C-alpha cells in the first residue's frame, strides 16, 4: 500500500484545531480534522501518532485514516475534510438549452410509424440522426422533460 505523508503548515493546523475546538461542524469533518492533526509529520507538530493509534483512539478503521491522508495529499485540505464538491467538475453537460428545446419539440410531434408513442431510446436515436447532438443516452433524454412545466408528471410549474 502506498504511504502518504501529511505535512501541515501552521495555518492549516490552526484551521483544523479551530474545527475540533469550537463551532458546529459535521462529526465526520471533526474526525477527519483530528486524523490530519495527529498524523502530521510537519515541523509544527510536537507529538505524532501512528495510524493504528489514531484509529484506535478515534474508534475508526485504519482504512479510513489512510483514505483521509490520501485525499489530503492528492486533493488538498477541503477534500480531506469531506467537502466533495467539484469531483465531477470535469464532466460537461451535454444537454444545453437549445438541445432540450429541440428534444421537447421532437417529443411533442408524431411518433415514428408503427409506434403509439415516443420511447426514450427512440428520442435519443432520432436526436442523433437529426444532428442535434453527437451522442446522447436515453437517461439524459429522460431528465429533459422532467424540467418542463408542460409535463404533468414532472416538476411543478411554480
Short mmCIF file of C-alpha atoms in Angstrom, two decimals:
data_model
loop_
_atom_site.label_atom_id
_atom_site.label_comp_id
_atom_site.label_asym_id
_atom_site.label_seq_id
_atom_site.Cartn_x
_atom_site.Cartn_y
_atom_site.Cartn_z
CA UNK A 1 0.00 0.00 0.00
CA UNK A 2 1.26 3.47 -0.84
CA UNK A 3 2.22 5.56 2.17
CA UNK A 4 1.02 9.14 2.21
CA UNK A 5 2.97 11.71 4.18
CA UNK A 6 0.91 14.52 5.71
CA UNK A 7 2.79 17.76 6.37
CA UNK A 8 0.57 20.58 7.60
CA UNK A 9 1.56 24.22 7.57
CA UNK A 10 0.94 26.47 10.58
CA UNK A 11 -2.21 27.98 9.05
CA UNK A 12 -3.65 24.59 8.19
CA UNK A 13 -3.00 23.32 11.74
CA UNK A 14 -4.77 26.37 13.20
CA UNK A 15 -7.77 25.89 10.92
CA UNK A 16 -8.03 22.20 11.83
CA UNK A 17 -7.63 22.95 15.54
CA UNK A 18 -10.43 25.52 15.29
CA UNK A 19 -12.71 22.90 13.70
CA UNK A 20 -12.06 20.49 16.56
CA UNK A 21 -12.46 23.05 19.36
CA UNK A 22 -15.32 25.37 18.50
CA UNK A 23 -18.30 25.87 16.25
CA UNK A 24 -20.75 23.32 14.97
CA UNK A 25 -19.39 21.01 12.30
CA UNK A 26 -20.40 17.63 10.95
CA UNK A 27 -18.95 14.85 13.06
CA UNK A 28 -17.19 13.36 10.03
CA UNK A 29 -15.43 16.65 9.40
CA UNK A 30 -14.23 16.83 13.02
CA UNK A 31 -12.95 13.24 12.93
CA UNK A 32 -11.10 13.89 9.66
CA UNK A 33 -9.55 17.04 11.17
CA UNK A 34 -8.39 15.02 14.18
CA UNK A 35 -6.87 12.40 11.89
CA UNK A 36 -4.90 15.05 9.99
CA UNK A 37 -3.75 16.80 13.15
CA UNK A 38 -2.50 13.59 14.73
CA UNK A 39 -0.70 12.17 11.70
CA UNK A 40 1.02 15.44 10.78
CA UNK A 41 4.73 14.92 10.11
CA UNK A 42 5.48 18.62 9.65
CA UNK A 43 7.62 20.84 11.82
CA UNK A 44 4.65 22.32 13.71
CA UNK A 45 3.60 19.04 15.34
CA UNK A 46 5.18 18.12 18.66
CA UNK A 47 3.66 14.66 19.02
CA UNK A 48 2.89 12.43 16.05
CA UNK A 49 0.76 9.32 16.39
CA UNK A 50 0.85 6.23 14.21
CA UNK A 51 -2.11 5.39 12.00
CA UNK A 52 -3.03 2.42 14.18
CA UNK A 53 -3.03 4.53 17.34
CA UNK A 54 -5.18 7.19 15.68
CA UNK A 55 -7.67 4.56 14.51
CA UNK A 56 -7.84 3.04 17.99
CA UNK A 57 -8.31 6.33 19.84
CA UNK A 58 -10.93 7.69 17.42
CA UNK A 59 -12.59 4.27 17.02
CA UNK A 60 -12.36 4.31 13.26
CA UNK A 61 -10.79 1.91 10.79
CA UNK A 62 -7.20 2.09 9.69
CA UNK A 63 -8.52 2.22 6.13
CA UNK A 64 -10.34 5.46 6.89
CA UNK A 65 -7.15 7.01 8.27
CA UNK A 66 -5.37 6.07 5.05
CA UNK A 67 -8.19 7.48 2.89
CA UNK A 68 -8.15 10.83 4.72
CA UNK A 69 -4.37 11.07 4.32
CA UNK A 70 -4.60 10.14 0.64
CA UNK A 71 -7.29 12.76 -0.05
CA UNK A 72 -5.22 15.40 1.73
CA UNK A 73 -2.08 14.63 -0.28
CA UNK A 74 -3.82 14.28 -3.65
CA UNK A 75 -6.72 16.74 -3.46
CA UNK A 76 -5.98 19.17 -0.63
CA UNK A 77 -7.40 20.13 2.74
CA UNK A 78 -11.01 20.71 1.66
CA UNK A 79 -11.28 17.29 0.06
CA UNK A 80 -9.74 15.61 3.12
CA UNK A 81 -12.32 17.23 5.38
CA UNK A 82 -15.13 15.72 3.35
CA UNK A 83 -16.09 18.57 1.03
CA UNK A 84 -16.60 16.56 -2.12
CA UNK A 85 -17.86 19.35 -4.31
CA UNK A 86 -16.16 19.60 -7.64
CA UNK A 87 -15.36 15.94 -8.10
CA UNK A 88 -17.48 15.78 -11.25
CA UNK A 89 -16.48 19.23 -12.46
CA UNK A 90 -14.53 17.67 -15.32
CA UNK A 91 -17.76 16.43 -16.94
CA UNK A 92 -19.58 18.99 -19.01
CA UNK A 93 -23.33 18.88 -19.51
CA UNK A 94 -24.30 17.57 -22.91
CA UNK A 95 -27.88 18.79 -22.88
CA UNK A 96 -27.87 22.56 -23.22
CA UNK A 97 -30.96 24.74 -23.59
CA UNK A 98 -31.08 24.54 -27.37
CA UNK A 99 -30.86 20.74 -27.37
CA UNK A 100 -33.54 20.50 -24.69
CA UNK A 101 -35.89 22.74 -26.69
CA UNK A 102 -35.38 20.66 -29.84
CA UNK A 103 -35.91 17.44 -27.89
CA UNK A 104 -39.15 18.68 -26.34
CA UNK A 105 -40.38 19.80 -29.77
CA UNK A 106 -39.47 16.40 -31.21
CA UNK A 107 -41.26 14.54 -28.42
CA UNK A 108 -44.40 16.63 -28.92
CA UNK A 109 -44.51 15.64 -32.58
CA UNK A 110 -45.90 12.45 -34.06
CA UNK A 111 -44.07 9.26 -33.09
CA UNK A 112 -42.43 7.10 -35.77
CA UNK A 113 -44.67 4.94 -37.94
CA UNK A 114 -45.75 1.77 -36.19
CA UNK A 115 -45.36 3.30 -32.72
CA UNK A 116 -48.08 4.69 -30.47
CA UNK A 117 -45.71 6.99 -28.60
CA UNK A 118 -42.08 8.01 -28.32
CA UNK A 119 -39.75 5.94 -26.15
CA UNK A 120 -36.67 7.45 -24.54
CA UNK A 121 -34.36 5.37 -26.71
CA UNK A 122 -36.24 6.36 -29.87
CA UNK A 123 -35.95 10.03 -28.92
CA UNK A 124 -32.23 9.67 -28.21
CA UNK A 125 -31.62 7.89 -31.53
CA UNK A 126 -33.67 10.42 -33.51
CA UNK A 127 -31.88 13.38 -31.90
CA UNK A 128 -28.55 11.92 -33.01
CA UNK A 129 -29.90 11.18 -36.51
CA UNK A 130 -31.11 14.76 -36.89
CA UNK A 131 -27.73 16.09 -35.76
CA UNK A 132 -28.98 17.83 -32.62
CA UNK A 133 -26.12 16.23 -30.67
CA UNK A 134 -23.19 13.87 -31.35
CA UNK A 135 -24.32 11.18 -28.92
CA UNK A 136 -26.79 11.03 -26.06
CA UNK A 137 -28.04 8.35 -23.71
CA UNK A 138 -31.67 7.62 -23.00
CA UNK A 139 -31.02 8.67 -19.38
CA UNK A 140 -30.08 12.19 -20.47
CA UNK A 141 -33.24 12.30 -22.57
CA UNK A 142 -35.25 11.12 -19.56
CA UNK A 143 -34.15 14.09 -17.48
CA UNK A 144 -35.11 16.77 -20.03
CA UNK A 145 -38.94 16.57 -19.92
CA UNK A 146 -38.89 16.50 -16.11
CA UNK A 147 -37.87 20.16 -16.11
CA UNK A 148 -40.61 21.44 -18.43
CA UNK A 149 -43.85 22.84 -16.96
CA UNK A 150 -45.93 21.15 -19.68
CA UNK A 151 -45.09 17.71 -18.31
CA UNK A 152 -47.94 16.76 -15.95
CA UNK A 153 -45.80 14.16 -14.14
CA UNK A 154 -42.68 16.33 -13.87
CA UNK A 155 -41.75 19.29 -11.74
CA UNK A 156 -44.48 21.78 -10.94
CA UNK A 157 -44.71 24.97 -12.95
CA UNK A 158 -44.47 27.08 -9.82
#
